[in-house]
Amino acid sequence: MTLRGWPRSLFGRILLVLALGLALAHALTFVLAFTERSMTMRRAMVSYFASDVASSVAMLERLPATERAQWVDRLARRNYRFALAEPLDAPEDPSQLARLVANAVAATLPADRPVQVIDPHVPGTELRLQLRLADGTPLAVDMDEPRLQISPWVLGALALQLALLVGLCAWAVRAATRPLNTLADAADALGADRPTVPLAENGPREVVRAAAAFNRMQQRIQAHMQERMQILAAVSHDLQTPITRLRLRADLLDDPVLQGKLHADLAEMQSLVEEGIAYARSSQAVREPPQRVDLRALVESIARDYADAGLPVQLLHAVDVTCDTRPQALRRLLCNLVDNALKFAGAAELRLEAGAPGQWRVRVLDHGPGIPPAALSAVLQPYVRLEDSRNRGTGGTGLGLAIANELAQALGGRLVLGPRADGAQGLEARVELPGTPLLQ
Amino acid sequence: MTTPPPDHILIVDDDAGIRELAAEYLQRQGLQVSVAADGRQMREVLATQRIDLLVLDLMLPGTDGIALCRELRSPGAPPLPIIMLTARSDEADRILGLELGADDYLTKPFAARELLARIHAVLRRTRMLPPNLAVGEPARHLAFGDWRLDTTARHLLDATGAVVALSGAEYRLLRVLLDHPQRILTRDQLLQLTQGRDADVFDRSIDLLVSRVRQRLGDGARGSRYIKTVRNEGYVFCADVHAASASQEAAP
């Protein structure tokens, strides 16, 4: 189960947790400070209000009753106003603020004055304070809702602070996760068997250690593969001389039947040796420098070479395209696929087409028995043969497609085997070439 | 009437079995054969006997086949056709690429019939061309017009340096033409000279091959810049050809 919106990358996850935590801590701090400040403000406001009401009452009491009305308006403040109005018949407002205001005002007035705080149910007016002057004249004070203003710049500064913190976190998390990506890239490159490029051993201690360990592993793998190649090369080289002698001895035989049998056996031995060498060396194809190559001319020349040798290989379609690739490796790759088609189907068709945008593909098609879907990936492994349709009797060593697969990787592309796209019986081997230039 | 003396072949290989067996087979086919195990013995035979063709193993103790080939091809040395024996076909490509002067090569293990066929083909080829037609200084690149022929990788490079592949037959035809510029070559000569390693399967007409090479070069039959048809005679390569070193590759 995965959470929706939960980032897939380690970078995203760590950053999300840190950013959420920071935002939460910020919000909490802000709420605490705001509450504390509004409580203080309220206390100060109420005591000021009480003493102002007391002095206003004292002033109004000293004025003649006729002049009071005109003074009442002058006594108004920003958030409360006086009015000479009969008290409304309403219950006491039970709120904390109302009690606070009632008590404070009562304390500043002479002890016998009744003070009542009600909710007048007028929009914009929070409380109405009702009292009477010494001569019994009713006085009402309407208080606006107390508002605590927050300046926009405070919110802006808070947002900026949060953004700065999240930005620094992103930088730190990126610095921590980047070496992982570098390591993954290097491991991928190693798989494709490019000439070894050691990882830079710098940065924090943990990264240096991982890079050094990776470099040592890379060297061991390289040494191992070289050893494998040297063993194959040495065995094959040592076999060349006795096989040559055997062939020459067979040529000197007077018995043509025996001679034919010996030649067939020797040819098989030879092809095993040669394919083994070719497979061991296929990983070296990356050493061939990439060049601009006229793909159409390349595919055409391959088809003509086979046709000149009397083999039924046709180029059915070819676009005019030049791309960056390794011409020798590509030729060997395509020849392997054509040889495979000739071996199992007797004929081959070639098509050079545009693939994904900016990419090119060569398809080698045949009308042979094809390969069962379950075995498609297995036949790309070395020394894997399909027992029913492909046995040693047809000359297969089980390396042709494995070599082709290695070469496709050396070209930065891939080899895909499958049934023919046009639905006909047969195998389609598709070589997909990358559109991006290869690294030298 | 006297029959001409049989061709005298010298086989240089460090493996006694191979050289004795090959010698026996070639002798049965009517050739005169001498053998040598290394460079020293080879020089002794060459100093004392007339040799028509040398079969030289690449891997030899002491001085190896490459060094011996270079020695035999040094200026002033008498012309001697050489067939190199190599262990792998990519080694062979390297030898041809280095243009050490081997006339042909054969990868081990080889069939005796194949060796015999190569010997006959090389002898026929070297005798067909007068000595003054011998290939000049070997070069990795032969430049003509807008093109360069890479003799190692066996493909063309266009003016922008892009690789334009050639089929085996197309390469051999173009190579023969470039090796003999300004000289009319008959269809028969071209057929003989372009018969390379796959002599027995190469049976396309020279005219078709010429038209394909012209197409590759972007050259028409009329007003041709490179390969001109000479009526009733054959073809002539009419552009200037010069060896281009690798350092010149970047030049426009």
Short mmCIF file of C-alpha atoms in Angstrom, two decimals, chain A residues 47-265:
data_model
loop_
_atom_site.label_atom_id
_atom_site.label_comp_id
_atom_site.label_asym_id
_atom_site.label_seq_id
_atom_site.Cartn_x
_atom_site.Cartn_y
_atom_site.Cartn_z
CA SER A 47 -8.64 49.08 31.60
CA TYR A 48 -8.20 52.03 29.25
CA PHE A 49 -11.84 51.71 28.18
CA ALA A 50 -13.03 51.65 31.81
CA SER A 51 -11.16 54.78 32.81
CA ASP A 52 -12.26 56.57 29.64
CA VAL A 53 -15.88 55.66 30.27
CA ALA A 54 -15.53 56.92 33.88
CA SER A 55 -14.08 60.27 32.82
CA SER A 56 -16.70 60.64 30.05
CA VAL A 57 -19.46 59.91 32.55
CA ALA A 58 -18.03 62.47 34.98
CA MET A 59 -17.87 65.05 32.19
CA LEU A 60 -21.41 64.40 30.96
CA GLU A 61 -22.73 64.64 34.52
CA ARG A 62 -21.27 68.12 34.85
CA LEU A 63 -22.83 69.35 31.61
CA PRO A 64 -26.33 70.74 31.47
CA ALA A 65 -28.75 68.12 30.20
CA THR A 66 -29.43 70.16 27.07
CA GLU A 67 -25.80 70.23 25.99
CA ARG A 68 -25.12 66.53 26.57
CA ALA A 69 -26.43 65.35 23.23
CA GLN A 70 -23.95 67.42 21.23
CA TRP A 71 -21.03 66.33 23.42
CA VAL A 72 -21.87 62.68 23.20
CA ASP A 73 -20.72 62.48 19.60
CA ARG A 74 -17.45 64.23 20.38
CA LEU A 75 -16.63 61.63 22.99
CA ALA A 76 -16.70 58.82 20.43
CA ARG A 77 -13.44 56.87 19.93
CA ARG A 78 -12.29 54.72 17.13
CA ASN A 79 -13.90 51.54 18.43
CA TYR A 80 -16.63 52.71 20.80
CA ARG A 81 -19.35 55.37 20.77
CA PHE A 82 -21.60 56.97 23.40
CA ALA A 83 -25.34 57.42 23.00
CA LEU A 84 -28.07 58.79 25.23
CA ALA A 85 -30.41 55.86 24.70
CA GLU A 86 -32.90 54.11 26.91
CA PRO A 87 -31.55 50.73 28.05
CA LEU A 88 -32.65 47.76 25.98
CA ASP A 89 -34.36 45.02 27.83
CA ALA A 90 -31.89 42.24 27.20
CA PRO A 91 -30.17 39.70 29.40
CA GLU A 92 -26.60 40.16 30.53
CA ASP A 93 -24.03 39.04 27.95
CA PRO A 94 -22.44 35.97 29.52
CA SER A 95 -19.14 36.18 27.65
CA GLN A 96 -15.83 36.55 29.40
CA LEU A 97 -15.14 39.85 27.68
CA ALA A 98 -18.53 41.24 28.77
CA ARG A 99 -17.91 40.34 32.41
CA LEU A 100 -14.41 41.74 32.24
CA VAL A 101 -15.69 45.04 30.81
CA ALA A 102 -18.63 45.23 33.28
CA ASN A 103 -16.39 44.66 36.27
CA ALA A 104 -13.73 47.10 35.11
CA VAL A 105 -16.25 49.89 34.40
CA ALA A 106 -18.15 49.25 37.63
CA ALA A 107 -14.91 49.53 39.56
CA THR A 108 -14.13 52.98 38.14
CA LEU A 109 -17.64 54.39 38.71
CA PRO A 110 -19.16 55.30 42.05
CA ALA A 111 -20.29 52.16 43.84
CA ASP A 112 -24.04 52.64 43.46
CA ARG A 113 -24.16 52.88 39.66
CA PRO A 114 -25.65 49.79 37.99
CA VAL A 115 -23.67 48.64 35.00
CA GLN A 116 -25.08 46.18 32.49
CA VAL A 117 -23.38 44.66 29.48
CA ILE A 118 -25.63 43.15 26.83
CA ASP A 119 -25.34 41.81 23.33
CA PRO A 120 -27.33 44.30 21.21
CA HIS A 121 -27.51 41.96 18.19
CA VAL A 122 -26.39 44.74 15.91
CA PRO A 123 -23.88 43.72 13.25
CA GLY A 124 -20.44 45.18 13.89
CA THR A 125 -21.23 45.93 17.52
CA GLU A 126 -19.88 43.40 19.95
CA LEU A 127 -21.21 44.73 23.26
CA ARG A 128 -23.43 47.46 24.58
CA LEU A 129 -22.64 48.92 28.01
CA GLN A 130 -25.72 50.38 29.69
CA LEU A 131 -25.57 52.65 32.72
CA ARG A 132 -27.19 55.76 34.15
CA LEU A 133 -25.71 59.11 34.97
CA ALA A 134 -26.10 60.52 38.46
CA ASP A 135 -29.38 62.18 37.49
CA GLY A 136 -30.76 58.97 36.04
CA THR A 137 -30.18 59.80 32.36
CA PRO A 138 -29.50 56.55 30.49
CA LEU A 139 -26.17 56.23 28.68
CA ALA A 140 -25.16 53.47 26.30
CA VAL A 141 -21.66 52.71 25.06
CA ASP A 142 -21.48 50.57 21.89
CA MET A 143 -18.21 48.68 21.56
CA ASP A 144 -17.03 47.40 18.22
CA GLU A 145 -15.66 43.92 17.98
CA PRO A 146 -12.13 44.04 19.29
CA ARG A 147 -9.81 43.37 16.38
CA LEU A 148 -6.19 42.50 16.65
CA GLN A 149 -4.52 43.64 13.46
CA ILE A 150 -1.74 41.55 11.99
CA SER A 151 0.44 43.49 9.61
CA PRO A 152 0.85 41.78 6.22
CA TRP A 153 4.61 42.16 6.43
CA VAL A 154 4.68 39.89 9.46
CA LEU A 155 3.02 37.10 7.49
CA GLY A 156 5.37 37.81 4.57
CA ALA A 157 8.40 37.58 6.81
CA LEU A 158 7.15 34.31 8.25
CA ALA A 159 6.58 32.85 4.79
CA LEU A 160 10.02 34.00 3.69
CA GLN A 161 11.62 32.41 6.73
CA LEU A 162 9.81 29.15 6.04
CA ALA A 163 10.80 29.21 2.38
CA LEU A 164 14.42 29.84 3.32
CA LEU A 165 14.45 26.91 5.73
CA VAL A 166 12.80 24.56 3.23
CA GLY A 167 15.25 25.71 0.57
CA LEU A 168 18.23 24.95 2.78
CA CYS A 169 16.73 21.58 3.61
CA ALA A 170 16.30 20.82 -0.10
CA TRP A 171 19.93 21.69 -0.69
CA ALA A 172 21.12 19.52 2.18
CA VAL A 173 18.92 16.57 1.20
CA ARG A 174 20.05 16.88 -2.42
CA ALA A 175 23.67 16.83 -1.30
CA ALA A 176 22.98 13.68 0.69
CA THR A 177 21.11 11.82 -2.06
CA ARG A 178 23.16 12.88 -5.10
CA PRO A 179 25.99 10.39 -4.44
CA LEU A 180 23.38 7.61 -4.49
CA ASN A 181 22.34 8.63 -8.00
CA THR A 182 25.96 8.88 -9.11
CA LEU A 183 26.56 5.39 -7.76
CA ALA A 184 23.49 4.04 -9.54
CA ASP A 185 24.60 5.63 -12.84
CA ALA A 186 28.07 4.16 -12.44
CA ALA A 187 26.61 0.72 -11.68
CA ASP A 188 24.42 0.95 -14.80
CA ALA A 189 27.40 1.92 -16.91
CA LEU A 190 29.33 -1.03 -15.53
CA GLY A 191 26.54 -3.38 -16.54
CA ALA A 192 26.78 -2.20 -20.14
CA ASP A 193 30.50 -2.92 -19.91
CA ARG A 194 31.90 0.38 -21.02
CA PRO A 195 35.55 1.09 -20.49
CA THR A 196 35.80 1.57 -16.74
CA VAL A 197 35.47 5.13 -15.55
CA PRO A 198 36.26 5.22 -11.82
CA LEU A 199 33.99 7.24 -9.58
CA ALA A 200 35.48 10.43 -8.19
CA GLU A 201 36.54 9.69 -4.62
CA ASN A 202 35.76 13.04 -3.02
CA GLY A 203 33.10 14.58 -0.82
CA PRO A 204 31.98 13.54 2.67
CA ARG A 205 33.68 10.54 4.28
CA GLU A 206 30.77 8.13 3.77
CA VAL A 207 30.56 9.02 0.07
CA VAL A 208 34.30 8.62 -0.43
CA ARG A 209 34.13 5.21 1.20
CA ALA A 210 31.24 4.05 -0.98
CA ALA A 211 32.95 5.36 -4.13
CA ALA A 212 36.21 3.63 -3.25
CA ALA A 213 34.41 0.36 -2.54
CA PHE A 214 32.55 0.66 -5.84
CA ASN A 215 35.78 1.35 -7.73
CA ARG A 216 37.40 -1.74 -6.22
CA MET A 217 34.38 -3.83 -7.18
CA GLN A 218 34.51 -2.40 -10.71
CA GLN A 219 38.18 -3.36 -10.99
CA ARG A 220 37.49 -6.89 -9.77
CA ILE A 221 34.67 -7.31 -12.31
CA GLN A 222 36.87 -5.92 -15.06
CA ALA A 223 39.71 -8.25 -14.13
CA HIS A 224 37.30 -11.15 -14.01
CA MET A 225 35.92 -10.41 -17.46
CA GLN A 226 39.37 -9.94 -18.91
CA GLU A 227 40.39 -13.25 -17.44
CA ARG A 228 37.35 -14.92 -18.97
CA MET A 229 38.26 -13.48 -22.34
CA GLN A 230 41.91 -14.46 -22.03
CA ILE A 231 41.00 -18.03 -21.13
CA LEU A 232 38.69 -18.33 -24.13
CA ALA A 233 41.25 -16.72 -26.41
CA ALA A 234 44.06 -18.93 -25.12
CA VAL A 235 42.04 -22.14 -25.41
CA SER A 236 40.93 -21.25 -28.89
CA HIS A 237 44.40 -20.26 -30.00
CA ASP A 238 45.82 -23.50 -28.78
CA LEU A 239 43.05 -25.37 -30.56
CA GLN A 240 43.74 -23.67 -33.90
CA THR A 241 46.94 -25.57 -34.56
CA PRO A 242 45.63 -29.12 -33.93
CA ILE A 243 42.42 -28.34 -35.83
CA THR A 244 44.49 -27.04 -38.75
CA ARG A 245 46.59 -30.21 -38.72
CA LEU A 246 43.45 -32.37 -38.60
CA ARG A 247 41.94 -30.53 -41.54
CA LEU A 248 45.09 -30.92 -43.59
CA ARG A 249 45.28 -34.63 -42.71
CA ALA A 250 41.64 -35.03 -43.76
CA ASP A 251 42.43 -33.29 -47.05
CA LEU A 252 45.13 -35.88 -47.70
CA LEU A 253 42.76 -38.82 -47.16
CA ASP A 254 41.76 -40.83 -50.21
CA ASP A 255 38.41 -41.87 -48.73
CA PRO A 256 35.96 -39.09 -49.71
CA VAL A 257 33.20 -40.31 -47.34
CA LEU A 258 35.45 -40.30 -44.30
CA GLN A 259 36.92 -37.01 -45.48
CA GLY A 260 33.47 -35.42 -45.61
CA LYS A 261 32.59 -36.61 -42.12
CA LEU A 262 35.85 -35.37 -40.68
CA HIS A 263 35.40 -31.99 -42.34
CA ALA A 264 31.89 -31.66 -40.91
CA ASP A 265 33.13 -32.45 -37.39
#
